[in-house]
Tab-separated table of C-alpha atoms in Angstrom:
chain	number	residue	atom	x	y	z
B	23	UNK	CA	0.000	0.000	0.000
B	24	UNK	CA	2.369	3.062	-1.392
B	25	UNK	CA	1.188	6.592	-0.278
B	26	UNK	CA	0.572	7.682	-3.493
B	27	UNK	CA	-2.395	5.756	-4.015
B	28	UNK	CA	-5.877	7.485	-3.048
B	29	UNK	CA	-6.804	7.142	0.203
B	30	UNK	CA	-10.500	8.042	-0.623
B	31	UNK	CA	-13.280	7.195	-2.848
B	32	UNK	CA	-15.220	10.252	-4.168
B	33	UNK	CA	-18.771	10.347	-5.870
B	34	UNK	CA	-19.934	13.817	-6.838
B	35	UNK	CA	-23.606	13.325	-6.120
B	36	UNK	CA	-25.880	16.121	-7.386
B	37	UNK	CA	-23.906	19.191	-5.718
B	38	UNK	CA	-22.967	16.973	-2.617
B	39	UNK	CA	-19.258	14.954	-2.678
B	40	UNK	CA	-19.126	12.177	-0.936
B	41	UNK	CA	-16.285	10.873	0.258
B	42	UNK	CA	-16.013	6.908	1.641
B	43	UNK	CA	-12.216	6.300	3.480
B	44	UNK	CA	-10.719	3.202	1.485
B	45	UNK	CA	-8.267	2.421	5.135
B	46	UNK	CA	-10.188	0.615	7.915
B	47	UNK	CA	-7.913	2.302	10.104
B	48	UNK	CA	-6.873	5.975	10.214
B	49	UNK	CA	-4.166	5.751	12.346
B	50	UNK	CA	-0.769	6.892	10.558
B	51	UNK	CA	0.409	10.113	10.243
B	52	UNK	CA	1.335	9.694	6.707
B	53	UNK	CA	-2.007	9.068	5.756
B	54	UNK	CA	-4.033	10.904	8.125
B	55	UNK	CA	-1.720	14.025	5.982
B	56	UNK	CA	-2.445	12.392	2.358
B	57	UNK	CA	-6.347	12.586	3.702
B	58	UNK	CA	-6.014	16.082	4.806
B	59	UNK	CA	-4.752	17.311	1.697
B	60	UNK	CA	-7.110	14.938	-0.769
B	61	UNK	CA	-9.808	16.272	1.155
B	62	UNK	CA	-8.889	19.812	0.687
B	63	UNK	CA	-8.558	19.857	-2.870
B	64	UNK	CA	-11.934	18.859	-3.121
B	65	UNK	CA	-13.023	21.378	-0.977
B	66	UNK	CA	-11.104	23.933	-3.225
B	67	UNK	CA	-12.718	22.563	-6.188
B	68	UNK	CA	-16.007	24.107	-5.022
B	69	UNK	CA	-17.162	27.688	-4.167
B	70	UNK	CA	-19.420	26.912	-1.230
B	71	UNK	CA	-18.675	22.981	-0.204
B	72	UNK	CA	-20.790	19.819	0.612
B	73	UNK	CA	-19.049	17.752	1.711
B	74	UNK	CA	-20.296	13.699	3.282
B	75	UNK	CA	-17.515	11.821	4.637
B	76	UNK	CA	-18.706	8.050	5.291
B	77	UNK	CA	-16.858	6.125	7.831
B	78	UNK	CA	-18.433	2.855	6.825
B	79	UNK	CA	-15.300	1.108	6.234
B	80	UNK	CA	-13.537	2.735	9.291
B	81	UNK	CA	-12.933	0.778	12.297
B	82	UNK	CA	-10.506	2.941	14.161
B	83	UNK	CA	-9.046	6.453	14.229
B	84	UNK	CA	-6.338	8.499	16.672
B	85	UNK	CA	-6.430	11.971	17.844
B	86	UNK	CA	-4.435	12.744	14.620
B	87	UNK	CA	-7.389	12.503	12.947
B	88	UNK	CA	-9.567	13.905	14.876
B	89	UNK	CA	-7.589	16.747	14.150
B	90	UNK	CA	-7.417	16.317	10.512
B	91	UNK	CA	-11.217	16.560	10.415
B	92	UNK	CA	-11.478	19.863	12.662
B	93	UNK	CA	-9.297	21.196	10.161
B	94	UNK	CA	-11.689	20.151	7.400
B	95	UNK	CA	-14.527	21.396	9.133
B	96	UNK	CA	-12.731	24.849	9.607
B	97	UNK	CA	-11.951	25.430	6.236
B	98	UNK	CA	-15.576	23.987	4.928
B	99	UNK	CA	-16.910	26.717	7.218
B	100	UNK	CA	-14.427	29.466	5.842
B	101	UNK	CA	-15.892	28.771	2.232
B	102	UNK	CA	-19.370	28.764	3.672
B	103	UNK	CA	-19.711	25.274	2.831
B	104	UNK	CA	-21.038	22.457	4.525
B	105	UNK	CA	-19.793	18.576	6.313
B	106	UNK	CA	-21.960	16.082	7.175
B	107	UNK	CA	-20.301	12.625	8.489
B	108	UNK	CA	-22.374	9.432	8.397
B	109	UNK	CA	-22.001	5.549	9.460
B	110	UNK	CA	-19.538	5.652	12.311
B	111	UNK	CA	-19.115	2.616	14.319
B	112	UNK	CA	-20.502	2.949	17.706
B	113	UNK	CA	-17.267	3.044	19.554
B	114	UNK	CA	-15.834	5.526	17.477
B	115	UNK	CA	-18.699	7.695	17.725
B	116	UNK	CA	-18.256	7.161	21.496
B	117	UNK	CA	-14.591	8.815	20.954
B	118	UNK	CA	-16.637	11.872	19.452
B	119	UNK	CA	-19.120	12.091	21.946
B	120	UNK	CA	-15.901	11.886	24.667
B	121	UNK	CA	-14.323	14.357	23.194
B	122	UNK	CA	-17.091	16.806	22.683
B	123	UNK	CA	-16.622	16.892	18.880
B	124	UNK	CA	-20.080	15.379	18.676
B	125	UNK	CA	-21.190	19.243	19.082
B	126	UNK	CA	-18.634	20.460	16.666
B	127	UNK	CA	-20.077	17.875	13.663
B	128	UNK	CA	-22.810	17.210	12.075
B	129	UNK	CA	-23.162	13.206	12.298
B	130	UNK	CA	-25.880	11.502	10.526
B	131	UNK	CA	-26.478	7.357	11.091
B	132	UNK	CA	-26.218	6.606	7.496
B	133	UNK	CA	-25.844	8.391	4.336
B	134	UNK	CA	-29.124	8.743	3.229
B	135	UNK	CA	-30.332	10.919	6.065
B	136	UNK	CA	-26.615	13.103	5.264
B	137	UNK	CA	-27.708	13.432	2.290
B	138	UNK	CA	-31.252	15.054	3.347
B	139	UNK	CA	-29.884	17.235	5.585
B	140	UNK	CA	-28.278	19.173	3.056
B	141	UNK	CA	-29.412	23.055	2.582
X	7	UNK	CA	-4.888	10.336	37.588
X	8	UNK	CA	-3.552	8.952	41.057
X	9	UNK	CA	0.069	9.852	41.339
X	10	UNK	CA	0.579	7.738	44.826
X	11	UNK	CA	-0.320	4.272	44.130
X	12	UNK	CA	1.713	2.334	42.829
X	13	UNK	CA	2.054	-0.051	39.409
X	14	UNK	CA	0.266	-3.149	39.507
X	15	UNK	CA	2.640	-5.899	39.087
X	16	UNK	CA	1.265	-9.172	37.883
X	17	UNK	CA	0.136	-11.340	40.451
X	18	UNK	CA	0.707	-15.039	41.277
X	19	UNK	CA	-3.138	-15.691	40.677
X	20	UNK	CA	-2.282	-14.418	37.400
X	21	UNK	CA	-2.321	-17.206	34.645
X	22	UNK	CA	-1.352	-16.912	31.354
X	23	UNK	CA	1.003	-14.081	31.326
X	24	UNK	CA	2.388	-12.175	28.118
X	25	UNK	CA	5.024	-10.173	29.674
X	26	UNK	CA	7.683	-8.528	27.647
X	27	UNK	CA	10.089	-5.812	26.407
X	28	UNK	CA	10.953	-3.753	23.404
X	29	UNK	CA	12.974	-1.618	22.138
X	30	UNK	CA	10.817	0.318	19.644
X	31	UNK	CA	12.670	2.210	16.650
X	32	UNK	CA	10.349	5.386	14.872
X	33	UNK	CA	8.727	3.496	12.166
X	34	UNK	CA	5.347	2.617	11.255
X	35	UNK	CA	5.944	-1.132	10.819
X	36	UNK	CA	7.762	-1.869	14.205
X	37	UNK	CA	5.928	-0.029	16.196
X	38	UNK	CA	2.624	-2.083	13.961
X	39	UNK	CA	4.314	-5.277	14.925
X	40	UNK	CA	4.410	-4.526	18.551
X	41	UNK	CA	1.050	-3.134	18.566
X	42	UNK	CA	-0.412	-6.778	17.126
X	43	UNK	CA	1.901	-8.693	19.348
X	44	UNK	CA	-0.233	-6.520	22.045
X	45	UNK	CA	-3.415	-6.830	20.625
X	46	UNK	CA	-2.760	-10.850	19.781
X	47	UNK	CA	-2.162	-10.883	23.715
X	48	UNK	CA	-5.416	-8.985	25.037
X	49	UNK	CA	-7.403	-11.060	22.241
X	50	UNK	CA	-5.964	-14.335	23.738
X	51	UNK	CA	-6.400	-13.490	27.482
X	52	UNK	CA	-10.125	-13.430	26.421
X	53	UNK	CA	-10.882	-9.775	26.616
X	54	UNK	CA	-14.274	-8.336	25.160
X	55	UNK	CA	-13.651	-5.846	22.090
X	56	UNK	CA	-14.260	-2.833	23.611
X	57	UNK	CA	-11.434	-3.259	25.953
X	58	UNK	CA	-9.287	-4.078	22.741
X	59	UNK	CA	-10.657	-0.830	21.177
X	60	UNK	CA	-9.699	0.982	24.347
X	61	UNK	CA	-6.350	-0.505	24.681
X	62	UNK	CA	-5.243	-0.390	20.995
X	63	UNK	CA	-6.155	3.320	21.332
X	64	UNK	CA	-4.873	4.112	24.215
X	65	UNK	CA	-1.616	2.067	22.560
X	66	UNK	CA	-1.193	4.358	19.581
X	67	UNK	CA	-1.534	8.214	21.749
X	68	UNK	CA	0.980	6.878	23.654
X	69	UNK	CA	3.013	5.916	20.645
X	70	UNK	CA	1.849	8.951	19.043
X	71	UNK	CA	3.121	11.218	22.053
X	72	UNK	CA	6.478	9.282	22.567
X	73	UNK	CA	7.274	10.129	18.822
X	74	UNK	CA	5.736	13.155	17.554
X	75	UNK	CA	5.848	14.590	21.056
X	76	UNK	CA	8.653	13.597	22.969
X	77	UNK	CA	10.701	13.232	19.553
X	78	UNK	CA	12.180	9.868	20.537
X	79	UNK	CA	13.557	7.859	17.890
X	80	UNK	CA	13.568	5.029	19.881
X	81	UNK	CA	11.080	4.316	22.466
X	82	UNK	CA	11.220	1.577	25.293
X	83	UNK	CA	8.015	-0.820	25.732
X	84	UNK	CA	6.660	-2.908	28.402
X	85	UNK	CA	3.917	-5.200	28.178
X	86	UNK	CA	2.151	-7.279	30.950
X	87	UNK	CA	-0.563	-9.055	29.319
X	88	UNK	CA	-2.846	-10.840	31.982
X	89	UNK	CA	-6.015	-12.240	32.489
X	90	UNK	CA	-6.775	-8.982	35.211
X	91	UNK	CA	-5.336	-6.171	33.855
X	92	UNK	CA	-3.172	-4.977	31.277
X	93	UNK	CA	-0.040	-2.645	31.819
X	94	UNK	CA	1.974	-0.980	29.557
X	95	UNK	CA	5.088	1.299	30.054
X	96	UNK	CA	6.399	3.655	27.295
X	97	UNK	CA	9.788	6.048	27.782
X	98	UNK	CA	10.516	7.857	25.482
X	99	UNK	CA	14.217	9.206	27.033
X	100	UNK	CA	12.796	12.679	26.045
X	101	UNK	CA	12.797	15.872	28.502
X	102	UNK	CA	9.413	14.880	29.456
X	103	UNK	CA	6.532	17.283	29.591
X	104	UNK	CA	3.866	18.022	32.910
X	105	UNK	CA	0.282	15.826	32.181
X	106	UNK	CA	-1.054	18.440	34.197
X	107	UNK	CA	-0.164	21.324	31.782
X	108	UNK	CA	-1.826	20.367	29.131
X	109	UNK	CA	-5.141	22.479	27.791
X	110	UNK	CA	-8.572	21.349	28.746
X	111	UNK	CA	-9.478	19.749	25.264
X	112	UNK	CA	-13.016	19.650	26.710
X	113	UNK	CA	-12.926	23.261	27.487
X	114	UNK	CA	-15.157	25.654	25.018
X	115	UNK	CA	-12.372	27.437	23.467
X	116	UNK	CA	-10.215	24.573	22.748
X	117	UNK	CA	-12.999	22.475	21.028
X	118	UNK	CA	-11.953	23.335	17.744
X	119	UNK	CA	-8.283	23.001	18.399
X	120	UNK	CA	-6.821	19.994	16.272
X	121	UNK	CA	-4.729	18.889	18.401
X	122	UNK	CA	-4.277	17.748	22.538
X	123	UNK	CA	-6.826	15.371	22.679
X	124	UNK	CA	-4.369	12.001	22.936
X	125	UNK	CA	-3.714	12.231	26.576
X	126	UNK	CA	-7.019	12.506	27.503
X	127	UNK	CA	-8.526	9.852	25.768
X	128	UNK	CA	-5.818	8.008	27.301
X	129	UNK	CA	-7.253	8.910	30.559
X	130	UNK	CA	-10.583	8.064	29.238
X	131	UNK	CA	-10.602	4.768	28.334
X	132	UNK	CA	-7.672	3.537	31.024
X	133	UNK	CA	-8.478	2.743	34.347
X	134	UNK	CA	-5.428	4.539	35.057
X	135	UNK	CA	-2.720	6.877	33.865
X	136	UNK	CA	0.266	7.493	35.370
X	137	UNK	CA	3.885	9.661	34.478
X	138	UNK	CA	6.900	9.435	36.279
X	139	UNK	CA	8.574	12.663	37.584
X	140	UNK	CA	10.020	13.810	34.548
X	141	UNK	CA	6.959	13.438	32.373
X	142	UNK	CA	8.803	10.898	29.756
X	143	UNK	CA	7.101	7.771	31.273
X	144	UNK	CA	3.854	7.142	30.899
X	145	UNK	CA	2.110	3.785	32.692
X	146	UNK	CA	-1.117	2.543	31.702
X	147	UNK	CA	-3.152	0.341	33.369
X	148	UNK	CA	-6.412	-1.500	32.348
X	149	UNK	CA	-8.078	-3.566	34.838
X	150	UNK	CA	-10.515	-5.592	33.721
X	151	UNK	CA	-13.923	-5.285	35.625
């Protein structure tokens, strides 16, 4: 697995990208960077962002990524855009709701009610 | 965090033990082979998965902190696998920083901060978390209920 292949799999879906993580686990720094920056091009690609990252395939993250996705968020919100996340396993959305960043996102069970909540 | 008592060692009435050292170099694929020797050991001594999510997380911030952080190249690793509790040591020779020190991530202006969140999810899903004096130890101790 080199770090120049994709980390992500994107589907532009009416004005909404979403985004699916291809790594079960978002753990090392190298790639929690590649997925910081992948992300942000899309967001550049796009005046005002929407943007649906599934964690479906994602079975554990650090506080590295954590991070990474405040980041995201920030700059989403900057360009007036805006994140939905969907389908995270129960014990990683217990590491949101421990760290608060529950409050910060907006987290959706699955990706069909993400995709609803869109403005 | 309880700073006066002591490590648990493991105890005769312990069975089973996976007890061991490492030397850990910076590198994704040694410190990946010591993380599923650990992992291998909590899965044999018959823990349930969340205590393997909680341990293989509180594994990596530790791992995270000892490298990034402390900017050890090498870090030293002790494991004591048993079927009570788990322990693991990591020193990272660094200068060491003070646990207490560190920003409230929970606080309301440091939500959005991305970073500082490692030791306290440490704390979070350990039953304990200890330094030593200098701040470049950290002990971790899971007891299983």
């Amino acid at each position: 697995m080199g770090v120049d292949e994709s980390r992500l799999r994107v589907k532009l879906q009416g004005e909404v990208t979403q985004v699916e993580f291809v790594d079960r686990n978002i753990l090392d720094e190298g790639f929690i960077q590649q997925i910081g920056h992948e992300i942000d091009d899309l967001i550049q690609e796009h005046e005002q962002p929407k943007l649906l990252l599934s964690f479906s395939n994602v079975d554990h993250l650090s506080s590295a990524a954590l991070g990474t996705l405040i980041t995201i968020h920030q700059k989403v919100k900057e360009k007036g855009g805006q994140l939905r996340l969907s389908d995270i396993d129960p014990q990683i959305h217990e590491v949101f709701i421990i760290t608060k960043l529950d409050k910060l996102f907006e987290i959706h069970d699955d990706v069909d009610g993400a995709m609803s909540s869109f403005a | 965090m309880n700073a006066h008592r002591p490590v648990p060692s493991p105890q005769p009435g312990d069975h089973a033990p996976g007890v061991w050292s490492a030397k850990v170099p910076k590198g994704v694929d040694d410190y990946r082979e010591q993380e599923a020797l650990l992992l291998e050991a909590v899965q044999g001594a018959g823990y349930p998965s969340a205590a393997v999510f909680a341990i293989r997380l509180a594994f990596e911030e530790a791992m995270m902190n000892a490298f990034k952080h402390g900017g050890a190249e090498v870090v030293d690793l002790g494991v004591s696998v048993t079927a009570r509790r788990v322990v693991i040591t990591v020193n990272d020779y660094g200068p060491g920083y003070d646990p207490d020190a560190v920003p409230d991530p929970l606080a309301e202006e440091n939500l959005e901060l991305p970073s500082g969140r490692g030791l306290m999810l440490m704390r979070q899903y350990m039953t304990e978390v200890r330094h030593n004096e200098s701040g470049n130890t950290v002990t971790m101790v899971y007891e299983r209920s």
